Amino acid sequence: MRISRRELTTVAGLVLAFVLPLTVTLLLTGSEAATSKPQAKPALPPMHRLVLPINTDDPTTMRALISTSLNLPKYYQERNEAFTIEVVAYNAGVHMLRADTSPVKDMLRVLRAVNSNIRFVVCEATKLGMERQEGRPLTLIDNVDLVPSGPGRIIELQEAGWSYIRS
């Protein structure tokens, strides 16, 4: 059986119509992209993030917050999972982090020594209100950061995926 020139031209046209775009795509993207299988990246251990608000000057509530801050990280360390805590103090809870009125100052030193993944922040608006009311500047314990709004900071952390435990 003999192939006519017309049939040969048709076959050559079809081959070019399918092979040419494939060849151009491989040249532009690299041949590895077409042949290599996606490699699974090793899963990172989950990062657990917890915000603990304190808005009362009740020493029992403060001790409960510190107890949570000591025990919960141990739970995740046993599971080899990362864990971080941010304590947000506002309203009367600022007393927990004041150098002159904190009933748990010594416990906070222990907490910091045991858990380096903890951050303490104070609502600047509350601090300024206390300073106006007392007529003097307030001194906070060491390594406490100020945020413009304590409740605002809690909302930011929640929106970023942090868990929240109400005190």
XYZ file of C-alpha atoms in Angstrom:
167
model
C 0.000 0.000 0.000
C 1.364 3.260 -1.063
C 0.879 6.521 0.936
C -0.035 9.519 -1.102
C 1.633 12.859 -0.718
C -1.616 14.299 0.591
C -1.881 11.648 3.344
C 1.777 12.150 4.242
C 1.266 15.900 4.521
C -1.805 15.380 6.710
C 0.052 12.995 9.056
C 3.050 15.333 9.247
C 0.716 18.260 10.042
C -1.013 16.331 12.839
C 2.302 15.245 14.333
C 3.571 18.836 14.286
C 0.297 20.091 15.774
C 0.727 17.837 18.832
C 4.491 17.441 19.186
C 5.545 21.050 18.586
C 3.543 22.590 21.512
C 4.732 19.807 23.831
C 8.344 20.350 22.822
C 8.098 24.130 23.292
C 6.495 23.660 26.717
C 9.252 21.287 27.822
C 11.921 23.680 26.608
C 10.367 26.639 28.429
C 9.651 24.877 31.719
C 12.584 22.506 31.790
C 12.321 18.822 31.246
C 12.547 18.087 34.989
C 9.209 19.796 35.583
C 7.488 17.338 33.272
C 9.210 14.215 34.533
C 9.994 14.725 38.206
C 7.515 13.820 40.879
C 6.713 16.376 43.554
C 8.762 15.618 46.617
C 6.985 15.707 49.913
C 8.538 18.124 52.364
C 8.913 16.811 55.864
C 6.073 18.130 57.959
C 7.100 20.661 60.546
C 5.854 19.939 64.032
C 2.863 22.116 64.825
C 3.457 25.397 66.638
C 0.974 25.906 69.437
C 0.313 29.507 70.425
C -1.717 30.597 73.419
C -2.746 34.037 74.610
C -3.567 34.336 78.313
C -5.338 37.538 79.331
C -5.208 38.892 82.859
C -7.576 41.701 83.775
C -7.950 41.267 87.516
C -5.715 41.957 90.495
C -6.857 38.734 92.189
C -3.728 36.802 93.298
C -5.520 33.443 92.951
C -6.286 34.147 89.285
C -2.703 35.270 88.728
C -1.338 32.061 90.289
C -3.691 29.978 88.118
C -2.382 31.769 85.011
C 1.205 31.091 86.078
C 0.360 27.440 86.763
C -1.064 27.104 83.251
C 2.036 28.807 81.855
C 4.244 26.284 83.654
C 2.309 23.065 82.988
C 0.996 23.426 79.455
C 4.435 23.808 77.828
C 5.552 20.590 79.580
C 2.675 18.757 77.921
C 3.777 19.884 74.466
C 7.489 19.328 75.171
C 6.709 15.676 75.909
C 5.101 15.507 72.455
C 8.079 17.321 70.839
C 5.823 20.148 69.703
C 6.655 23.830 69.911
C 4.637 26.022 72.237
C 4.600 29.730 72.990
C 2.533 31.901 75.324
C 1.758 35.596 75.408
C 0.320 37.002 78.635
C -1.662 40.193 78.003
C -2.327 42.342 81.081
C -4.917 45.114 81.039
C -7.220 46.850 83.508
C -6.473 45.658 87.071
C -4.419 42.777 85.632
C -1.531 45.220 85.104
C -0.831 44.822 88.838
C 0.523 41.350 88.051
C 3.406 42.903 86.100
C 4.028 46.000 88.226
C 7.276 46.002 90.183
C 5.610 47.607 93.224
C 2.254 45.795 93.470
C 2.720 42.323 91.941
C 1.709 39.615 94.416
C 3.343 36.996 92.162
C 6.662 38.659 91.320
C 8.737 35.724 92.594
C 6.604 33.188 90.733
C 7.093 35.188 87.529
C 10.893 34.908 87.916
C 10.555 31.123 88.195
C 8.209 31.037 85.219
C 10.670 32.988 83.073
C 13.517 30.709 84.091
C 11.531 27.574 83.177
C 9.726 28.822 80.054
C 11.697 31.027 77.689
C 8.843 30.971 75.163
C 6.671 33.353 77.123
C 6.088 37.026 76.476
C 4.463 39.503 78.829
C 2.719 42.597 77.504
C 0.912 45.419 79.247
C -1.834 47.633 77.877
C -0.263 51.065 77.544
C -3.647 52.791 77.854
C -4.222 51.120 81.239
C -0.677 51.938 82.375
C -1.103 55.613 81.439
C -4.454 55.734 83.254
C -2.872 54.271 86.405
C -0.020 56.786 86.181
C -2.497 59.686 85.908
C -4.525 58.346 88.815
C -1.479 57.755 91.050
C 0.372 60.888 89.930
C 3.656 59.057 89.276
C 5.279 56.827 86.654
C 4.806 53.088 87.055
C 7.681 50.636 87.007
C 7.010 47.276 85.423
C 8.963 44.093 86.102
C 11.827 43.378 83.685
C 11.214 42.333 80.085
C 7.614 43.476 79.763
C 6.514 45.025 76.479
C 3.868 47.687 76.001
C 1.046 47.423 73.480
C -1.347 50.284 72.721
C -4.401 48.228 73.715
C -4.529 44.988 75.673
C -7.890 43.844 74.287
C -6.760 44.951 70.817
C -3.645 42.796 71.143
C -5.757 39.786 72.146
C -7.920 40.264 69.055
C -4.813 40.526 66.840
C -3.444 37.284 68.245
C -6.761 35.478 67.840
C -7.028 36.659 64.242
C -3.496 35.309 63.669
C -4.633 31.870 64.840
C -3.633 31.975 68.512
C -5.755 30.011 70.993
C -7.381 31.885 73.839
C -8.085 30.794 77.386
C -10.170 33.145 79.431
C -8.861 33.742 82.938
